[in-house]
């Protein structure tokens, strides 16, 4: 189906918005009236710009409070409509949206509404324009889609149809099944938006908290299925009012928006994408750093050994069990110090995974990073992290380690088994999009989003995981743009025995994050422990949590650059990430940073 | 009454919070459990720190889901309570808050609740602790203050009383009058928070949107009056969960918080402050600039003349009618260019105005800025703007112009009559506080807050005005911290005839902000104008608005540094500020800035 986006969904000037929509790959746009009014371009110039960009203008919505009003008021409305239809003629837009009236002048009289909408449609026809009448969820007398359709049906005018809007329908709790009773050719337009399930005044909710399909709590795909069954053949158009999107750069938002429509069309069954290839594990995490020494010291103290070195680049492979960390001191090293730059995902079908990612608009990275390198499928996540789809020790597929040459080393320790999870800090404006990316592109499941109190603001965190826990990625975002760099990324390592690993780490000179004594007093109040157990945790800064499935013990290294390591021990099927301990951990990290001036 | 603040209301580490509360002048604090758990200080050290800072510890709240639970669960709760009471003994806190249970284990049995709370109070007594039981608005079985009091009364235990919380009471819509039926000595504690009137899930509302009394929509003072009449003698304690405050620096937030309690006590009639002295007009606006030339050129083109010069400082007085603008090139000039640094408020009693401001914690500025200067009462507003309380041409009071010496000049034009309003950009975290400051300190009325769509985010704007329109200040804030500097401040000048002033300004070489042609097409659709009227507006970039009272015409100069001028013409008692035109104006300013690279 054709895809479209309302300019109000994007930030910036009208021309920035149009360029972003075109670059992302949309077929058309809805022009929001304020964007046109504020633009220095004439309607003809906007039309030309859209044509150059390969965008149709699918809808214009300059009319408010049109119908079911006293006759003199309606006369003024028709006068206004004539002006606006003239603008639309210049713009080359042939569908006008008319939302159900919220005016205190409107009367509860469907026959009058139908009669006046017919008159409006008569006028529209003179300009070659169709009128799409939509029920606002907070419309004064018409607030449901079936009621709006009754009015349209009663009018029986060829240039009058209805516009369906997933937000207005689903926020009212209406059953979208009845959409199938509307003849497809009378559905003139379909606007799509999702929203988180908040109990909030619906007008506020709509104006500020809408999001792209798949990011919220509505079954938008279910609704679209009914609309398709009704025979609708127009575009799927995103109309998303959101405070955050308004501030964000239009380019990435437009890409996220179109990705949500692609995933939606796949769910509805009207588009076919390469099937998801769910990664089964983490092959490696790659750190870039201008100075390998501090990170190598931490890895060494954790019992990792430098097992191999890249044949052509300054990249070391550190290993213990199935946990592999690459330390890259090449030109990719960020100026802002040590950071987590790439993740190797163990993939059953690396090529298929890359094909799906590409179809879902993920930037594909060069398959070879240097001429000598073996080809490796890779894409960029929205936060810039490089994702490699690769295979480790599977004879039927090339092994990514082929580019590495073993170096002589003593055997590694064996307490660390694998990477338990990776925690990635997301850019402020693109948190929800990140979750959608990891779900849609990688086929991971998104868990509930949780708020964590940091001393200097709230942190939102959301995990995306593979079905078997083989891949776990915790996405987090700070409360304000400035926090992008405050909260470090981290690599969590799965241990058999966190106490033993922590002890060895400390004995080897490693610095563990210290936790306050008050935390352990609280643990003593909440749980019962064996003699001496709490004293050990306190000594090593080990935190404790419990859920319905099992127990969780974890501790943290001090931060190196923008990265730290977490040591975790999961027992009995514990499913979480120790979120209950996050406020204490974050405060300890702030305190440590202040101490070291970092 | 004594004043207290919960540490959760402030951002930062526990010690930062305590220092800020003390510096602002609070008498005590409630320690929030997470702040204690995350602190490296022991309870004894926290106690000592508070004592050093002159703060009592008025409340601790480590208990959740205590009452009306099965006996084995209650046994675990008592075990936890013993641990927590021990911490409180070390902390020197003698009141513990127990909120009504939200646990799914809790049963709807008031007698059991009373019996178990009695047992808890028995244990508390051993530690010299009192238990204050409070109804959470979302409590499972006890959710109203009168119900909580019934349970406390039934228990009849000397160490068990109730805690009242304005948010939980007013958010439920409970009538606070019944508070007077509770014996004052059984009200162990009083927590205060206000909130904007949002229709939202009450838990979300409470956790993220509370604000200080006077900033929201609740009648907190009315509630406190009932509590005082009941005979309560404990502290007034602020417990405000707010996402924005968490991110803000603790120091200014604590000052704003205490100011809100002072205004509240005045409203309740339990504290006397110097009476408000409402300013009657704007005596002058002062611009600081490293280079007087660009601003002087604009003022000259607007028909102002340089009428006087400060005797000892590089400050020029530009005048036209009763509009006066000071241009200061002294050391106060900001590095970031031309800015609005001070406002002279015409005050019936400058000394009285300063006394009230000081009583309400406004930093008092030196009365003489230099030795030779006449004394002038001045304070700093929360955004750093200096407010001078002064008199112009009133024989009974010293005239602020005594420091100025007339310079020879041609007569000024006479179309500009006075300063209509001043628009001040507020720091991101302190928007609501700014409104409270202007209301409480200056005695101005705050109008409704409005959201304005800027191309790059939402802008919130709120006007504070004197009763007669003599003083109008528009406070605005961007959608994110980075916007602090994007949106310029401005000086709006009241004209008899905006067209004439705009024409003269342009003829004198002044640059007016150009408005898009589409805007005028829309005006033609919405209103009827005399022949040629719209063409004139379009030529000069004049915007038009209408309200129930009258008409508004306004236009804008290009921005100089961080300041621009607006020319306004109010006819027939128009009350607004042309907010409907703000999106178009903001887009035009963004476009102009891009063109000039500014």
mmCIF file of N, CA, C and O in Angstrom, chain A residues 432-511:
data_model
loop_
_atom_site.group_PDB
_atom_site.id
_atom_site.type_symbol
_atom_site.label_atom_id
_atom_site.label_comp_id
_atom_site.label_asym_id
_atom_site.label_seq_id
_atom_site.Cartn_x
_atom_site.Cartn_y
_atom_site.Cartn_z
ATOM 1 N N UNK A 432 11.879 5.051 21.899
ATOM 2 C CA UNK A 432 10.828 4.126 21.459
ATOM 3 C C UNK A 432 11.168 3.496 20.109
ATOM 4 O O UNK A 432 10.865 2.339 19.848
ATOM 5 N N UNK A 433 11.811 4.296 19.259
ATOM 6 C CA UNK A 433 12.220 3.806 17.953
ATOM 7 C C UNK A 433 13.253 2.685 18.105
ATOM 8 O O UNK A 433 13.284 1.740 17.319
ATOM 9 N N UNK A 434 14.120 2.793 19.098
ATOM 10 C CA UNK A 434 15.134 1.762 19.302
ATOM 11 C C UNK A 434 14.482 0.432 19.623
ATOM 12 O O UNK A 434 14.863 -0.610 19.092
ATOM 13 N N UNK A 435 13.478 0.480 20.492
ATOM 14 C CA UNK A 435 12.785 -0.769 20.835
ATOM 15 C C UNK A 435 12.132 -1.364 19.581
ATOM 16 O O UNK A 435 12.217 -2.569 19.336
ATOM 17 N N UNK A 436 11.495 -0.500 18.795
ATOM 18 C CA UNK A 436 10.839 -0.979 17.577
ATOM 19 C C UNK A 436 11.859 -1.583 16.604
ATOM 20 O O UNK A 436 11.592 -2.596 15.953
ATOM 21 N N UNK A 437 13.031 -0.970 16.528
ATOM 22 C CA UNK A 437 14.088 -1.487 15.654
ATOM 23 C C UNK A 437 14.496 -2.895 16.088
ATOM 24 O O UNK A 437 14.564 -3.820 15.275
ATOM 25 N N UNK A 438 14.752 -3.045 17.365
ATOM 26 C CA UNK A 438 15.223 -4.349 17.831
ATOM 27 C C UNK A 438 14.141 -5.423 17.718
ATOM 28 O O UNK A 438 14.442 -6.582 17.492
ATOM 29 N N UNK A 439 12.892 -5.013 17.862
ATOM 30 C CA UNK A 439 11.798 -5.967 17.664
ATOM 31 C C UNK A 439 11.644 -6.296 16.188
ATOM 32 O O UNK A 439 11.635 -7.443 15.781
ATOM 33 N N UNK A 440 11.499 -5.239 15.392
ATOM 34 C CA UNK A 440 11.152 -5.440 13.992
ATOM 35 C C UNK A 440 12.290 -6.016 13.185
ATOM 36 O O UNK A 440 12.110 -6.956 12.410
ATOM 37 N N UNK A 441 13.476 -5.471 13.373
ATOM 38 C CA UNK A 441 14.616 -5.877 12.549
ATOM 39 C C UNK A 441 15.216 -7.193 13.046
ATOM 40 O O UNK A 441 15.493 -8.087 12.254
ATOM 41 N N UNK A 442 15.406 -7.291 14.365
ATOM 42 C CA UNK A 442 16.094 -8.474 14.890
ATOM 43 C C UNK A 442 15.129 -9.563 15.353
ATOM 44 O O UNK A 442 15.551 -10.678 15.649
ATOM 45 N N UNK A 443 13.849 -9.238 15.489
ATOM 46 C CA UNK A 443 12.896 -10.240 15.951
ATOM 47 C C UNK A 443 12.989 -10.524 17.438
ATOM 48 O O UNK A 443 12.580 -11.590 17.905
ATOM 49 N N UNK A 444 13.523 -9.566 18.193
ATOM 50 C CA UNK A 444 13.593 -9.742 19.648
ATOM 51 C C UNK A 444 12.268 -9.312 20.283
ATOM 52 O O UNK A 444 11.499 -8.565 19.689
ATOM 53 N N UNK A 445 12.015 -9.773 21.519
ATOM 54 C CA UNK A 445 10.810 -9.377 22.247
ATOM 55 C C UNK A 445 11.130 -8.208 23.166
ATOM 56 O O UNK A 445 12.133 -8.250 23.892
ATOM 57 N N UNK A 446 10.289 -7.185 23.156
ATOM 58 C CA UNK A 446 10.507 -6.044 24.048
ATOM 59 C C UNK A 446 9.771 -6.281 25.358
ATOM 60 O O UNK A 446 8.600 -6.653 25.368
ATOM 61 N N UNK A 447 10.482 -6.086 26.463
ATOM 62 C CA UNK A 447 9.865 -6.209 27.785
ATOM 63 C C UNK A 447 9.233 -4.872 28.154
ATOM 64 O O UNK A 447 9.374 -3.883 27.458
ATOM 65 N N UNK A 448 8.548 -4.847 29.306
ATOM 66 C CA UNK A 448 7.967 -3.603 29.803
ATOM 67 C C UNK A 448 9.054 -2.563 30.032
ATOM 68 O O UNK A 448 10.170 -2.891 30.441
ATOM 69 N N UNK A 449 8.708 -1.325 29.809
ATOM 70 C CA UNK A 449 9.621 -0.217 30.082
ATOM 71 C C UNK A 449 9.537 0.118 31.577
ATOM 72 O O UNK A 449 8.460 0.121 32.154
ATOM 73 N N UNK A 450 10.686 0.330 32.213
ATOM 74 C CA UNK A 450 10.672 0.686 33.644
ATOM 75 C C UNK A 450 11.373 2.021 33.863
ATOM 76 O O UNK A 450 12.322 2.361 33.173
ATOM 77 N N UNK A 451 10.860 2.777 34.852
ATOM 78 C CA UNK A 451 11.487 4.042 35.234
ATOM 79 C C UNK A 451 12.392 3.791 36.433
ATOM 80 O O UNK A 451 11.996 3.139 37.388
ATOM 81 N N UNK A 452 13.593 4.323 36.366
ATOM 82 C CA UNK A 452 14.552 4.145 37.452
ATOM 83 C C UNK A 452 14.975 5.531 37.935
ATOM 84 O O UNK A 452 15.311 6.397 37.127
ATOM 85 N N UNK A 453 14.944 5.736 39.256
ATOM 86 C CA UNK A 453 15.328 7.045 39.798
ATOM 87 C C UNK A 453 16.843 7.136 39.910
ATOM 88 O O UNK A 453 17.474 6.404 40.648
ATOM 89 N N UNK A 454 17.403 8.029 39.132
ATOM 90 C CA UNK A 454 18.805 8.382 39.248
ATOM 91 C C UNK A 454 18.831 9.641 40.127
ATOM 92 O O UNK A 454 17.874 10.399 40.121
ATOM 93 N N UNK A 455 19.931 9.868 40.865
ATOM 94 C CA UNK A 455 19.925 11.078 41.709
ATOM 95 C C UNK A 455 19.673 12.345 40.906
ATOM 96 O O UNK A 455 19.163 13.323 41.433
ATOM 97 N N UNK A 456 20.047 12.354 39.635
ATOM 98 C CA UNK A 456 19.936 13.583 38.863
ATOM 99 C C UNK A 456 18.844 13.515 37.802
ATOM 100 O O UNK A 456 18.860 14.259 36.832
ATOM 101 N N UNK A 457 17.894 12.626 37.950
ATOM 102 C CA UNK A 457 16.803 12.565 36.990
ATOM 103 C C UNK A 457 16.320 11.138 36.832
ATOM 104 O O UNK A 457 16.918 10.201 37.366
ATOM 105 N N UNK A 458 15.245 10.992 36.104
ATOM 106 C CA UNK A 458 14.731 9.646 35.872
ATOM 107 C C UNK A 458 15.398 9.023 34.652
ATOM 108 O O UNK A 458 15.743 9.703 33.698
ATOM 109 N N UNK A 459 15.524 7.733 34.696
ATOM 110 C CA UNK A 459 16.090 6.961 33.607
ATOM 111 C C UNK A 459 14.996 5.991 33.150
ATOM 112 O O UNK A 459 14.337 5.390 33.990
ATOM 113 N N UNK A 460 14.786 5.891 31.849
ATOM 114 C CA UNK A 460 13.868 4.844 31.378
ATOM 115 C C UNK A 460 14.686 3.701 30.832
ATOM 116 O O UNK A 460 15.706 3.916 30.188
ATOM 117 N N UNK A 461 14.236 2.499 31.074
ATOM 118 C CA UNK A 461 14.989 1.340 30.635
ATOM 119 C C UNK A 461 14.023 0.293 30.095
ATOM 120 O O UNK A 461 12.921 0.118 30.603
ATOM 121 N N UNK A 462 14.440 -0.372 29.028
ATOM 122 C CA UNK A 462 13.585 -1.391 28.432
ATOM 123 C C UNK A 462 14.479 -2.455 27.844
ATOM 124 O O UNK A 462 15.415 -2.143 27.096
ATOM 125 N N UNK A 463 14.194 -3.695 28.164
ATOM 126 C CA UNK A 463 15.014 -4.787 27.654
ATOM 127 C C UNK A 463 14.374 -5.402 26.419
ATOM 128 O O UNK A 463 13.155 -5.499 26.315
ATOM 129 N N UNK A 464 15.219 -5.796 25.457
ATOM 130 C CA UNK A 464 14.763 -6.600 24.322
ATOM 131 C C UNK A 464 15.541 -7.914 24.362
ATOM 132 O O UNK A 464 16.752 -7.913 24.568
ATOM 133 N N UNK A 465 14.828 -9.022 24.217
ATOM 134 C CA UNK A 465 15.457 -10.313 24.441
ATOM 135 C C UNK A 465 15.030 -11.336 23.403
ATOM 136 O O UNK A 465 13.936 -11.259 22.849
ATOM 137 N N UNK A 466 15.917 -12.318 23.181
ATOM 138 C CA UNK A 466 15.536 -13.484 22.404
ATOM 139 C C UNK A 466 14.735 -14.416 23.287
ATOM 140 O O UNK A 466 14.794 -14.343 24.517
ATOM 141 N N UNK A 467 13.997 -15.326 22.645
ATOM 142 C CA UNK A 467 13.081 -16.174 23.401
ATOM 143 C C UNK A 467 13.796 -16.969 24.482
ATOM 144 O O UNK A 467 13.277 -17.177 25.572
ATOM 145 N N UNK A 468 15.017 -17.418 24.210
ATOM 146 C CA UNK A 468 15.704 -18.315 25.140
ATOM 147 C C UNK A 468 16.708 -17.578 26.034
ATOM 148 O O UNK A 468 17.508 -18.207 26.708
ATOM 149 N N UNK A 469 16.691 -16.264 26.012
ATOM 150 C CA UNK A 469 17.647 -15.514 26.838
ATOM 151 C C UNK A 469 19.053 -15.502 26.263
ATOM 152 O O UNK A 469 19.978 -15.014 26.901
ATOM 153 N N UNK A 470 19.223 -16.026 25.042
ATOM 154 C CA UNK A 470 20.549 -16.042 24.427
ATOM 155 C C UNK A 470 21.046 -14.643 24.118
ATOM 156 O O UNK A 470 22.236 -14.381 24.172
ATOM 157 N N UNK A 471 20.134 -13.767 23.769
ATOM 158 C CA UNK A 471 20.483 -12.361 23.520
ATOM 159 C C UNK A 471 19.618 -11.499 24.421
ATOM 160 O O UNK A 471 18.396 -11.650 24.439
ATOM 161 N N UNK A 472 20.263 -10.656 25.189
ATOM 162 C CA UNK A 472 19.528 -9.696 26.017
ATOM 163 C C UNK A 472 20.202 -8.346 25.850
ATOM 164 O O UNK A 472 21.397 -8.209 26.074
ATOM 165 N N UNK A 473 19.423 -7.357 25.451
ATOM 166 C CA UNK A 473 19.956 -5.998 25.314
ATOM 167 C C UNK A 473 19.062 -5.069 26.127
ATOM 168 O O UNK A 473 17.838 -5.098 25.988
ATOM 169 N N UNK A 474 19.678 -4.305 27.027
ATOM 170 C CA UNK A 474 18.920 -3.354 27.836
ATOM 171 C C UNK A 474 19.131 -1.965 27.246
ATOM 172 O O UNK A 474 20.251 -1.465 27.199
ATOM 173 N N UNK A 475 18.042 -1.368 26.765
ATOM 174 C CA UNK A 475 18.107 -0.021 26.190
ATOM 175 C C UNK A 475 17.735 0.963 27.285
ATOM 176 O O UNK A 475 16.779 0.746 28.017
ATOM 177 N N UNK A 476 18.477 2.052 27.404
ATOM 178 C CA UNK A 476 18.087 3.032 28.411
ATOM 179 C C UNK A 476 18.243 4.427 27.864
ATOM 180 O O UNK A 476 18.956 4.672 26.898
ATOM 181 N N UNK A 477 17.533 5.354 28.497
ATOM 182 C CA UNK A 477 17.576 6.745 28.057
ATOM 183 C C UNK A 477 17.445 7.630 29.286
ATOM 184 O O UNK A 477 16.724 7.301 30.225
ATOM 185 N N UNK A 478 18.179 8.721 29.308
ATOM 186 C CA UNK A 478 18.106 9.653 30.419
ATOM 187 C C UNK A 478 16.895 10.559 30.282
ATOM 188 O O UNK A 478 16.127 10.465 29.329
ATOM 189 N N UNK A 479 16.740 11.455 31.241
ATOM 190 C CA UNK A 479 15.541 12.296 31.299
ATOM 191 C C UNK A 479 15.663 13.543 30.446
ATOM 192 O O UNK A 479 14.699 14.245 30.234
ATOM 193 N N UNK A 480 16.815 13.848 29.959
ATOM 194 C CA UNK A 480 17.000 15.062 29.170
ATOM 195 C C UNK A 480 18.158 14.836 28.211
ATOM 196 O O UNK A 480 18.975 13.940 28.417
ATOM 197 N N UNK A 481 18.217 15.642 27.153
ATOM 198 C CA UNK A 481 19.242 15.413 26.136
ATOM 199 C C UNK A 481 20.649 15.364 26.730
ATOM 200 O O UNK A 481 21.485 14.570 26.315
ATOM 201 N N UNK A 482 20.921 16.210 27.712
ATOM 202 C CA UNK A 482 22.262 16.293 28.269
ATOM 203 C C UNK A 482 22.698 14.972 28.885
ATOM 204 O O UNK A 482 23.879 14.719 29.075
ATOM 205 N N UNK A 483 21.717 14.127 29.221
ATOM 206 C CA UNK A 483 22.058 12.876 29.880
ATOM 207 C C UNK A 483 22.585 11.827 28.913
ATOM 208 O O UNK A 483 22.977 10.746 29.334
ATOM 209 N N UNK A 484 22.578 12.117 27.621
ATOM 210 C CA UNK A 484 23.042 11.134 26.652
ATOM 211 C C UNK A 484 24.376 10.536 27.062
ATOM 212 O O UNK A 484 24.624 9.348 26.891
ATOM 213 N N UNK A 485 25.254 11.357 27.572
ATOM 214 C CA UNK A 485 26.601 10.864 27.850
ATOM 215 C C UNK A 485 26.823 10.578 29.324
ATOM 216 O O UNK A 485 27.858 10.051 29.701
ATOM 217 N N UNK A 486 25.858 10.939 30.175
ATOM 218 C CA UNK A 486 26.069 10.724 31.611
ATOM 219 C C UNK A 486 26.048 9.235 31.938
ATOM 220 O O UNK A 486 26.834 8.745 32.732
ATOM 221 N N UNK A 487 25.106 8.536 31.291
ATOM 222 C CA UNK A 487 24.910 7.150 31.681
ATOM 223 C C UNK A 487 25.695 6.237 30.753
ATOM 224 O O UNK A 487 25.475 6.205 29.557
ATOM 225 N N UNK A 488 26.605 5.501 31.338
ATOM 226 C CA UNK A 488 27.521 4.691 30.549
ATOM 227 C C UNK A 488 26.826 3.436 30.042
ATOM 228 O O UNK A 488 25.819 2.982 30.571
ATOM 229 N N UNK A 489 27.397 2.900 28.976
ATOM 230 C CA UNK A 489 26.980 1.600 28.462
ATOM 231 C C UNK A 489 27.685 0.525 29.288
ATOM 232 O O UNK A 489 28.701 0.799 29.915
ATOM 233 N N UNK A 490 27.149 -0.676 29.257
ATOM 234 C CA UNK A 490 27.923 -1.709 29.945
ATOM 235 C C UNK A 490 27.750 -3.102 29.369
ATOM 236 O O UNK A 490 26.798 -3.377 28.650
ATOM 237 N N UNK A 491 28.728 -3.930 29.694
ATOM 238 C CA UNK A 491 28.743 -5.325 29.274
ATOM 239 C C UNK A 491 28.569 -6.162 30.531
ATOM 240 O O UNK A 491 29.384 -6.073 31.451
ATOM 241 N N UNK A 492 27.480 -6.939 30.586
ATOM 242 C CA UNK A 492 27.240 -7.788 31.751
ATOM 243 C C UNK A 492 27.705 -9.204 31.440
ATOM 244 O O UNK A 492 27.340 -9.773 30.406
ATOM 245 N N UNK A 493 28.501 -9.756 32.338
ATOM 246 C CA UNK A 493 29.110 -11.074 32.114
ATOM 247 C C UNK A 493 28.480 -12.102 33.035
ATOM 248 O O UNK A 493 28.361 -11.886 34.246
ATOM 249 N N UNK A 494 28.092 -13.218 32.452
ATOM 250 C CA UNK A 494 27.427 -14.276 33.200
ATOM 251 C C UNK A 494 28.468 -15.135 33.910
ATOM 252 O O UNK A 494 29.365 -15.685 33.268
ATOM 253 N N UNK A 495 28.346 -15.230 35.231
ATOM 254 C CA UNK A 495 29.332 -16.028 35.992
ATOM 255 C C UNK A 495 28.640 -17.194 36.676
ATOM 256 O O UNK A 495 27.453 -17.155 36.964
ATOM 257 N N UNK A 496 29.436 -18.209 36.931
ATOM 258 C CA UNK A 496 28.974 -19.329 37.747
ATOM 259 C C UNK A 496 28.890 -18.916 39.202
ATOM 260 O O UNK A 496 28.072 -19.399 39.959
ATOM 261 N N UNK A 497 29.850 -18.048 39.606
ATOM 262 C CA UNK A 497 30.016 -17.742 41.032
ATOM 263 C C UNK A 497 30.524 -16.309 41.121
ATOM 264 O O UNK A 497 31.717 -16.034 40.987
ATOM 265 N N UNK A 498 29.622 -15.381 41.325
ATOM 266 C CA UNK A 498 30.002 -13.972 41.272
ATOM 267 C C UNK A 498 30.979 -13.613 42.386
ATOM 268 O O UNK A 498 31.856 -12.763 42.220
ATOM 269 N N UNK A 499 30.856 -14.299 43.528
ATOM 270 C CA UNK A 499 31.762 -13.992 44.644
ATOM 271 C C UNK A 499 33.191 -14.344 44.259
ATOM 272 O O UNK A 499 34.122 -13.553 44.465
ATOM 273 N N UNK A 500 33.365 -15.514 43.666
ATOM 274 C CA UNK A 500 34.720 -15.944 43.294
ATOM 275 C C UNK A 500 35.335 -15.003 42.254
ATOM 276 O O UNK A 500 36.498 -14.603 42.362
ATOM 277 N N UNK A 501 34.539 -14.625 41.243
ATOM 278 C CA UNK A 501 35.057 -13.746 40.188
ATOM 279 C C UNK A 501 35.402 -12.376 40.768
ATOM 280 O O UNK A 501 36.455 -11.793 40.469
ATOM 281 N N UNK A 502 34.516 -11.866 41.631
ATOM 282 C CA UNK A 502 34.769 -10.546 42.221
ATOM 283 C C UNK A 502 36.036 -10.566 43.080
ATOM 284 O O UNK A 502 36.856 -9.655 43.027
ATOM 285 N N UNK A 503 36.185 -11.634 43.829
ATOM 286 C CA UNK A 503 37.387 -11.747 44.667
ATOM 287 C C UNK A 503 38.656 -11.781 43.817
ATOM 288 O O UNK A 503 39.632 -11.114 44.099
ATOM 289 N N UNK A 504 38.627 -12.618 42.784
ATOM 290 C CA UNK A 504 39.818 -12.735 41.951
ATOM 291 C C UNK A 504 40.128 -11.401 41.269
ATOM 292 O O UNK A 504 41.277 -10.985 41.171
ATOM 293 N N UNK A 505 39.039 -10.737 40.811
ATOM 294 C CA UNK A 505 39.205 -9.446 40.156
ATOM 295 C C UNK A 505 39.891 -8.461 41.095
ATOM 296 O O UNK A 505 40.855 -7.784 40.730
ATOM 297 N N UNK A 506 39.392 -8.418 42.311
ATOM 298 C CA UNK A 506 39.965 -7.459 43.261
ATOM 299 C C UNK A 506 41.416 -7.852 43.599
ATOM 300 O O UNK A 506 42.291 -6.979 43.684
ATOM 301 N N UNK A 507 41.650 -9.148 43.787
ATOM 302 C CA UNK A 507 43.014 -9.600 44.102
ATOM 303 C C UNK A 507 43.990 -9.217 42.978
ATOM 304 O O UNK A 507 45.174 -8.942 43.220
ATOM 305 N N UNK A 508 43.459 -9.173 41.741
ATOM 306 C CA UNK A 508 44.315 -8.823 40.608
ATOM 307 C C UNK A 508 44.419 -7.305 40.431
ATOM 308 O O UNK A 508 44.936 -6.833 39.428
ATOM 309 N N UNK A 509 43.913 -6.574 41.399
ATOM 310 C CA UNK A 509 44.069 -5.118 41.333
ATOM 311 C C UNK A 509 42.883 -4.399 40.723
ATOM 312 O O UNK A 509 42.930 -3.172 40.543
ATOM 313 N N UNK A 510 41.823 -5.135 40.382
ATOM 314 C CA UNK A 510 40.642 -4.495 39.793
ATOM 315 C C UNK A 510 39.868 -3.691 40.834
ATOM 316 O O UNK A 510 39.852 -4.036 42.016
ATOM 317 N N UNK A 511 39.219 -2.623 40.383
ATOM 318 C CA UNK A 511 38.423 -1.784 41.279
ATOM 319 C C UNK A 511 36.938 -2.083 41.080
ATOM 320 O O UNK A 511 36.396 -1.898 39.995
#
